[in-house]
Amino acid sequence: MPAYQLHLKDKRIVWGNAIDVESLIGTYPQDSIRTGENVALDWKLPDGIYRAKEVVIELDKLLEAILVQLGEPINGDPSVLLDSLQANLAISGDLSSLPLGPLALKDKAGVEITTQAARIGEQLVHWAREINSEKRALSQYGPETLGELEFRSHCYGHTLIPEAIAQVWGPAGGPRVMQLYNEYLHQFVLLRDALLPFANWEQVPFQVKEHTQFKGLRFLEPARKVFLTQLLGKELTHKAIVQYAQSVLSSGLTSAGYGFQYPLGTVLPAGLGELAGTAARYLLKWHPVQTIETEDTKDIVAISLEYEYDDYYDAPRNEAGTGIPGSKDHFHISEDHSDLPSIARLLPNTGSDRTTVRFSVEREGHASSSVESSVDLGQLFRGHRFSYRPEKNNHSKDATVKRTSTSIHQVADILSHSGLVTNTDNGVHVIPTGGNELVQWALLGKLYPENVVLLDKGNQEELEAALVSGKGYGTQFLVL
């Protein structure tokens, strides 16, 4: 299998073996509409590997059955029922199943999840409308079969828009139709919420196993309840997001690090392969790659990826030193940035009872480099979550920020230290990278994650904002 690669501008990140999951998706041993208990026709997601759109296709069979049972003229115009679905998946409004909009969460994790909920909900509704217009289920089963679909839906929390109530409970509707529609709504809510952790949620493959006591995606309800309690209680941590993602992807893992491998790929924080200054801090991303190979099996096994240091506070630290004296008005130094790395490799270490991964940077085509170095991948992501960006219009902090000195450091000097790098001089330490994205990420895994500010342009306005960003006290590192 070829090595898996991510491209970051003109840089590359390489690791593991690329895997092909496409052949596993959309092929199921049974049909979702089939004879259930009491000889009635039932709907169940069959065992198999799904992506979000495949679930929407299977859910459309419920909607088409509802429309057939309601008859004309509703059968010819599903817009009201789909509008009610849209109201349930919205993040605001009286019918919202996850009203994150009015909550206006301000913690970084809450902000990212709120954006996700809106984006995923909108796309799911778009797919629902698009797929229903094709009438696949009606063509596959015919109106007589769809008219016989009937089951009990155990859910009581979803509200309908008035027009949908009039249709579902109207002369052609009633409890039987309401049960089908209730399940239709609930499965969409479960699907939306299951995908919240993943930046590339449309691509994520997950396994569904039939359970006698759970219909469709209802096996996710216990983990979803815990996750939403943490989200709405503003206590959502990165670890909690990873734990929830593991439950969604049926990994079977009970412990959580910063990412994990499961039989269908590897899940890591979404920033990998993105610009550090703008990348999501808490979301995850699925990659079609086997990161960890195991000697005793050819199957891809589930493995939690752990931090080198569970608590970075206890990690060994080294002083950055004095560097080259500078001033707050001039942070650049004359340095040949062409010697900086152009490729990064993820190097797993499975030599103990914990699996860690190193982020190793090097020049393309060079066995060694003056700045070749490696950092713990987990610490890299941790450093990114705790980093700062220059804060605009925040000059009220000026009076509290008293820096004793300004010094400039070369990349190689910082990366050559063991442990995490810090300083105790209450000064400003600038590390120019020439805009090298791989080096910027590596530095996030090397610098003690307390007062690190990521710069973009390095112009005077940004520098002034950077000096009053972060904690407002203590040693500050500026990565430019």
XYZ file of C-alpha atoms in Angstrom:
480
model
C 0.000 0.000 0.000
C 1.291 3.511 -0.798
C 2.240 5.919 1.963
C -0.472 8.379 2.953
C 0.297 12.059 2.381
C -1.111 15.453 3.283
C -0.011 18.536 1.364
C 0.412 21.875 3.112
C 1.232 24.410 0.424
C 4.599 23.185 -0.886
C 5.220 20.944 2.141
C 4.239 17.337 2.777
C 3.275 15.249 5.789
C 3.792 11.528 5.208
C 2.914 8.507 7.288
C 1.461 5.021 7.395
C -0.215 3.082 4.607
C -3.137 4.521 2.687
C -6.240 2.342 2.850
C -9.203 2.064 0.481
C -12.596 1.987 2.198
C -14.716 2.834 -0.839
C -15.498 -0.787 -1.685
C -16.894 -1.324 1.826
C -19.461 1.463 1.696
C -22.969 1.019 0.362
C -22.940 -2.776 0.192
C -25.130 -4.385 2.838
C -26.151 -8.016 3.470
C -29.798 -7.098 4.012
C -32.266 -4.450 2.943
C -33.371 -1.731 5.363
C -37.052 -2.457 4.636
C -37.861 -6.071 5.434
C -40.177 -8.268 7.444
C -39.848 -7.616 11.145
C -41.644 -8.897 14.204
C -45.320 -9.782 13.895
C -44.818 -10.224 10.123
C -45.133 -6.441 9.612
C -42.727 -4.612 7.331
C -40.069 -2.860 9.405
C -37.192 -0.448 8.772
C -33.708 -1.061 10.158
C -30.233 0.001 9.113
C -28.542 -3.269 8.154
C -25.067 -4.189 9.311
C -22.461 -2.392 7.259
C -20.160 0.559 6.689
C -21.823 3.918 6.116
C -21.025 7.503 5.436
C -23.505 10.257 6.197
C -25.055 10.341 2.736
C -25.646 6.577 2.712
C -27.633 6.946 5.938
C -29.693 9.757 4.371
C -30.468 7.479 1.420
C -31.747 4.800 3.793
C -33.754 7.358 5.788
C -35.444 8.574 2.640
C -37.207 5.207 2.479
C -39.016 6.220 5.663
C -40.063 9.547 4.186
C -41.310 7.964 0.978
C -43.333 5.452 2.985
C -44.852 8.323 4.963
C -45.772 10.175 1.778
C -47.349 7.075 0.252
C -49.412 6.499 3.372
C -50.546 10.141 3.484
C -51.570 9.972 -0.181
C -52.308 12.811 -2.538
C -51.881 15.741 -2.567
C -49.228 15.462 0.184
C -47.527 12.593 -1.656
C -46.682 14.970 -4.479
C -45.283 17.704 -2.259
C -42.961 16.655 0.592
C -41.819 20.237 1.271
C -43.768 20.630 4.534
C -42.315 17.486 6.124
C -38.835 18.443 4.944
C -39.279 21.987 6.267
C -40.117 20.487 9.656
C -36.924 18.399 9.468
C -34.998 21.566 8.702
C -36.497 23.295 11.743
C -35.446 20.368 13.952
C -31.876 20.400 12.641
C -31.501 24.181 12.890
C -29.465 25.511 15.817
C -32.043 28.171 16.684
C -35.812 28.444 16.787
C -38.491 26.871 18.972
C -38.225 23.491 17.223
C -34.439 23.177 17.367
C -33.210 19.846 18.742
C -29.858 21.444 19.618
C -30.373 25.205 20.242
C -26.723 26.218 20.288
C -27.390 29.539 18.549
C -29.198 31.213 21.478
C -26.616 29.806 23.912
C -23.848 31.703 22.099
C -21.125 29.480 23.525
C -17.861 31.379 23.777
C -15.410 28.622 24.729
C -13.315 27.532 21.745
C -14.714 23.995 21.693
C -18.286 25.287 21.909
C -17.760 27.774 19.092
C -16.352 25.091 16.783
C -19.122 22.600 17.580
C -21.788 25.289 17.066
C -20.457 26.034 13.593
C -20.349 22.301 12.879
C -23.955 21.755 13.971
C -25.228 24.470 11.645
C -23.137 23.313 8.683
C -23.977 19.623 9.048
C -27.680 20.237 9.591
C -27.952 22.389 6.482
C -26.187 19.815 4.309
C -28.237 16.892 5.626
C -31.456 18.717 4.800
C -30.112 19.546 1.347
C -29.364 15.876 0.757
C -32.773 14.862 2.118
C -34.532 17.132 -0.385
C -32.294 16.082 -3.259
C -32.606 12.337 -2.628
C -36.352 12.471 -2.090
C -36.833 14.242 -5.417
C -35.299 11.196 -7.125
C -37.947 8.810 -5.678
C -35.490 5.944 -5.405
C -37.467 4.045 -2.793
C -40.756 4.365 -4.688
C -39.074 2.933 -7.757
C -37.418 0.150 -5.745
C -40.384 -1.006 -3.647
C -43.536 0.394 -5.211
C -46.404 2.094 -3.339
C -47.957 -1.126 -2.012
C -44.850 -2.193 -0.084
C -44.165 1.294 1.248
C -47.774 1.532 2.324
C -47.301 -1.497 4.609
C -44.325 -0.123 6.584
C -45.197 0.123 10.262
C -43.328 0.095 13.581
C -43.222 1.671 17.023
C -40.888 4.622 17.490
C -39.778 5.188 21.077
C -39.107 8.908 21.141
C -41.197 11.768 22.387
C -39.112 14.901 22.103
C -39.364 16.235 18.551
C -41.770 19.056 17.777
C -43.260 19.711 14.348
C -44.069 22.916 12.531
C -47.856 23.552 12.483
C -48.193 22.603 8.822
C -46.496 19.263 9.464
C -48.771 18.581 12.437
C -51.759 19.198 10.182
C -50.462 16.676 7.660
C -49.249 13.952 10.019
C -52.322 14.110 12.251
C -54.745 15.041 9.488
C -57.447 12.851 7.901
C -54.886 10.681 6.079
C -52.444 10.539 8.974
C -52.616 9.401 12.553
C -50.497 7.457 15.050
C -49.131 5.023 12.485
C -47.739 7.788 10.255
C -46.579 9.774 13.265
C -44.454 6.836 14.449
C -42.665 6.695 11.087
C -42.126 10.445 10.927
C -40.950 10.617 14.515
C -38.293 7.993 13.791
C -37.306 9.803 10.603
C -36.650 13.010 12.539
C -34.885 11.279 15.400
C -32.493 9.357 13.155
C -31.497 12.608 11.435
C -30.830 14.252 14.792
C -28.693 11.292 15.852
C -26.794 11.426 12.554
C -26.122 15.160 12.845
C -24.943 14.859 16.447
C -22.765 11.816 15.719
C -20.801 13.790 13.138
C -20.197 16.913 15.248
C -16.572 16.043 16.173
C -15.363 15.649 12.580
C -14.236 18.542 10.389
C -14.520 16.311 7.296
C -17.744 14.719 8.503
C -19.029 13.930 4.982
C -16.114 11.538 4.434
C -16.093 9.701 7.754
C -16.940 5.972 7.453
C -18.536 4.308 10.463
C -19.854 0.872 11.210
C -23.458 0.120 12.093
C -24.314 -3.138 13.752
C -27.901 -4.202 14.156
C -29.112 -4.485 17.727
C -32.383 -6.057 18.726
C -32.960 -3.264 21.254
C -31.768 -0.349 19.068
C -33.114 0.876 15.727
C -30.736 2.489 13.255
C -28.374 4.891 14.988
C -30.007 4.628 18.389
C -27.019 2.685 19.696
C -25.335 6.112 19.882
C -27.830 7.581 22.344
C -25.922 6.878 25.608
C -22.660 8.409 24.343
C -24.550 11.303 22.741
C -26.261 12.125 26.010
C -22.930 12.369 27.837
C -21.391 14.454 25.043
C -24.252 16.956 24.848
C -24.320 17.296 28.633
C -20.661 18.316 28.542
C -21.213 20.639 25.583
C -24.234 22.433 26.998
C -22.646 22.546 30.447
C -19.595 24.288 28.910
C -17.331 21.529 30.197
C -16.388 20.044 26.828
C -12.721 19.045 26.649
C -10.664 17.722 23.778
C -10.521 14.348 25.504
C -14.317 14.255 25.728
C -14.565 14.928 21.987
C -12.147 12.081 21.275
C -14.092 9.733 23.558
C -17.337 10.571 21.773
C -15.737 10.117 18.345
C -14.496 6.685 19.395
C -18.040 5.694 20.378
C -19.456 6.929 17.082
C -16.921 4.992 15.036
C -17.462 1.799 17.017
C -13.768 1.545 17.791
C -14.277 -0.451 20.985
C -11.684 1.722 22.736
C -12.337 2.669 26.342
C -9.376 4.980 26.992
C -8.844 8.211 25.084
C -5.731 10.140 24.128
C -5.569 12.868 21.464
C -6.512 10.590 18.546
C -6.933 6.980 17.581
C -6.758 4.343 14.908
C -9.774 2.164 14.155
C -10.409 -0.463 11.460
C -11.403 2.156 8.871
C -8.619 4.697 9.326
C -7.029 7.143 11.737
C -8.631 10.091 13.523
C -6.422 13.017 14.566
C -7.010 16.651 15.518
C -8.160 18.555 12.460
C -5.225 20.966 12.412
C -2.823 18.466 10.839
C -2.238 19.533 7.256
C -3.716 22.996 7.850
C -2.190 26.377 8.702
C -1.601 26.528 12.446
C -2.840 30.101 12.746
C -6.294 29.380 11.361
C -6.791 25.629 11.957
C -9.567 24.276 14.177
C -8.313 23.521 17.677
C -10.856 21.000 18.959
C -12.389 19.295 15.936
C -11.041 16.011 14.610
C -10.385 14.733 11.118
C -10.602 11.250 9.661
C -7.745 10.020 7.470
C -7.832 6.871 5.282
C -4.556 5.571 6.656
C -3.275 2.763 8.836
C -0.925 4.547 11.199
C 0.002 1.628 13.447
C 0.975 -1.745 12.013
C 0.675 -4.817 14.215
C 2.833 -7.879 13.751
C 0.387 -10.502 14.957
C -2.534 -9.603 12.696
C -3.155 -8.351 9.182
C -6.314 -6.562 10.301
C -6.277 -2.898 11.237
C -6.799 -2.825 14.977
C -8.125 -0.042 17.172
C -5.367 1.767 19.078
C -5.470 4.914 21.196
C -2.745 7.472 20.452
C -1.344 8.790 23.727
C 0.582 11.879 24.775
C 4.233 11.406 25.632
C 3.482 13.367 28.806
C -0.002 12.909 30.247
C 0.463 16.154 32.142
C 2.683 18.638 30.314
C 3.241 20.491 33.608
C 5.389 17.574 34.751
C 7.375 17.333 31.504
C 11.096 18.171 31.671
C 11.840 21.749 30.660
C 14.879 23.594 29.347
C 15.633 27.279 29.073
C 15.587 28.830 25.617
C 18.502 31.032 26.646
C 19.229 34.634 25.804
C 19.225 34.327 22.024
C 20.140 37.372 19.926
C 19.261 40.720 21.535
C 16.470 42.508 19.701
C 13.828 45.140 20.169
C 10.079 45.098 20.121
C 10.185 47.139 16.910
C 12.424 44.779 14.960
C 11.897 41.030 15.252
C 13.451 39.756 12.055
C 16.921 38.275 11.767
C 19.011 37.453 8.759
C 18.583 33.723 8.294
C 18.586 31.419 5.282
C 15.164 29.786 5.550
C 15.823 27.604 2.495
C 17.481 25.139 4.846
C 14.261 24.601 6.783
C 12.273 21.344 6.481
C 9.947 20.615 3.589
C 8.664 17.236 4.736
C 7.323 15.850 8.006
C 6.930 12.201 8.927
C 4.747 10.695 11.615
C 6.773 7.991 13.351
C 4.846 5.685 15.699
C 6.423 4.237 18.816
C 4.729 1.083 20.075
C 7.596 -0.114 22.247
C 5.691 0.174 25.533
C 2.153 -0.298 26.780
C 1.318 3.121 25.325
C 1.404 4.145 21.673
C 2.928 7.542 20.919
C 3.776 9.237 17.624
C 6.626 11.605 16.766
C 6.330 14.501 14.306
C 9.727 14.462 12.565
C 10.717 17.282 10.182
C 13.449 17.116 7.542
C 14.537 18.568 4.228
C 13.280 16.779 1.124
C 15.934 14.392 -0.111
C 18.250 14.933 2.841
C 19.004 12.248 5.377
C 19.875 14.913 7.914
C 19.456 18.638 8.318
C 20.619 21.333 10.654
C 17.045 21.684 11.863
C 15.977 18.066 11.628
C 14.069 17.325 14.799
C 11.073 15.499 16.146
C 8.447 16.360 18.739
C 5.606 14.433 20.289
C 2.583 14.674 18.005
C 0.193 14.851 20.935
C 2.135 17.714 22.509
C 2.088 19.467 19.123
C -1.714 19.419 19.107
C -1.849 20.376 22.776
C 0.435 23.331 22.073
C -1.846 24.389 19.222
C -4.967 24.286 21.412
C -3.293 26.440 24.050
C -1.666 28.916 21.647
C -2.821 32.489 21.102
C -3.360 34.754 18.154
C -2.694 38.502 18.249
C -5.713 40.184 19.816
C -6.868 43.372 18.158
C -8.219 46.324 20.130
C -6.932 44.900 23.364
C -4.495 47.589 24.373
C -6.054 47.867 27.828
C -3.535 45.196 28.822
C -0.584 47.450 28.027
C -0.150 48.624 31.575
C 0.038 45.096 32.945
C 2.545 43.775 30.409
C 6.075 44.618 31.547
C 8.648 42.758 29.485
C 12.230 42.775 30.694
C 13.864 42.046 27.335
C 13.401 41.034 23.723
C 15.473 38.299 22.114
C 15.451 36.431 18.832
C 16.123 32.707 18.426
C 16.968 30.546 15.475
C 14.678 27.596 14.806
C 17.457 25.021 15.060
C 18.446 26.249 18.516
C 14.929 25.838 19.891
C 14.287 22.434 18.310
C 17.641 21.073 19.483
C 16.628 21.223 23.144
C 15.317 18.159 24.918
C 12.000 18.296 26.725
C 9.856 21.421 26.469
C 11.385 24.865 26.014
C 10.537 27.830 28.209
C 12.238 30.743 29.944
C 11.899 32.449 33.308
C 13.055 35.950 32.379
C 9.655 37.555 31.734
C 10.942 38.576 28.324
C 9.731 38.302 24.747
C 11.337 35.517 22.690
C 10.817 35.678 18.948
C 11.320 32.680 16.651
C 11.215 33.593 12.924
C 10.380 30.603 10.702
C 10.255 32.253 7.295
C 6.601 31.187 7.135
C 7.551 27.495 7.161
C 4.343 25.777 8.248
C 5.977 22.509 9.291
C 8.424 24.322 11.548
C 5.624 26.335 13.115
C 3.815 23.126 13.995
C 7.003 21.551 15.331
C 7.611 24.569 17.553
C 4.135 24.182 19.037
C 5.195 20.718 20.136
C 8.461 21.993 21.607
C 7.501 25.218 23.422
C 5.943 24.986 26.860
C 2.256 25.708 26.051
C 1.643 28.681 28.283
C 2.193 31.966 26.487
C 2.864 31.183 22.830
C 1.498 33.582 20.202
C 1.276 32.637 16.514
C 1.945 35.534 14.131
C 1.068 35.792 10.480
C 2.548 38.871 8.839
C 4.840 40.274 11.497
C 3.936 43.860 10.610
C 3.913 46.597 13.221
C 0.185 46.389 13.907
C 0.292 42.649 14.466
C 3.389 42.897 16.645
C 1.778 45.494 18.878
C -1.290 43.299 19.259
C 0.864 40.237 19.923
C 2.679 41.901 22.809
C -0.586 42.338 24.716
C -1.954 38.912 23.762
C -1.753 35.745 25.778
C -1.704 35.776 29.546
C -0.423 39.314 29.868
C 2.440 38.266 32.134
C 5.392 35.910 32.189
C 7.720 34.828 29.408
C 6.188 35.159 25.955
C 7.142 33.313 22.773
C 6.215 34.762 19.402
C 6.306 32.330 16.473
C 6.564 34.219 13.206
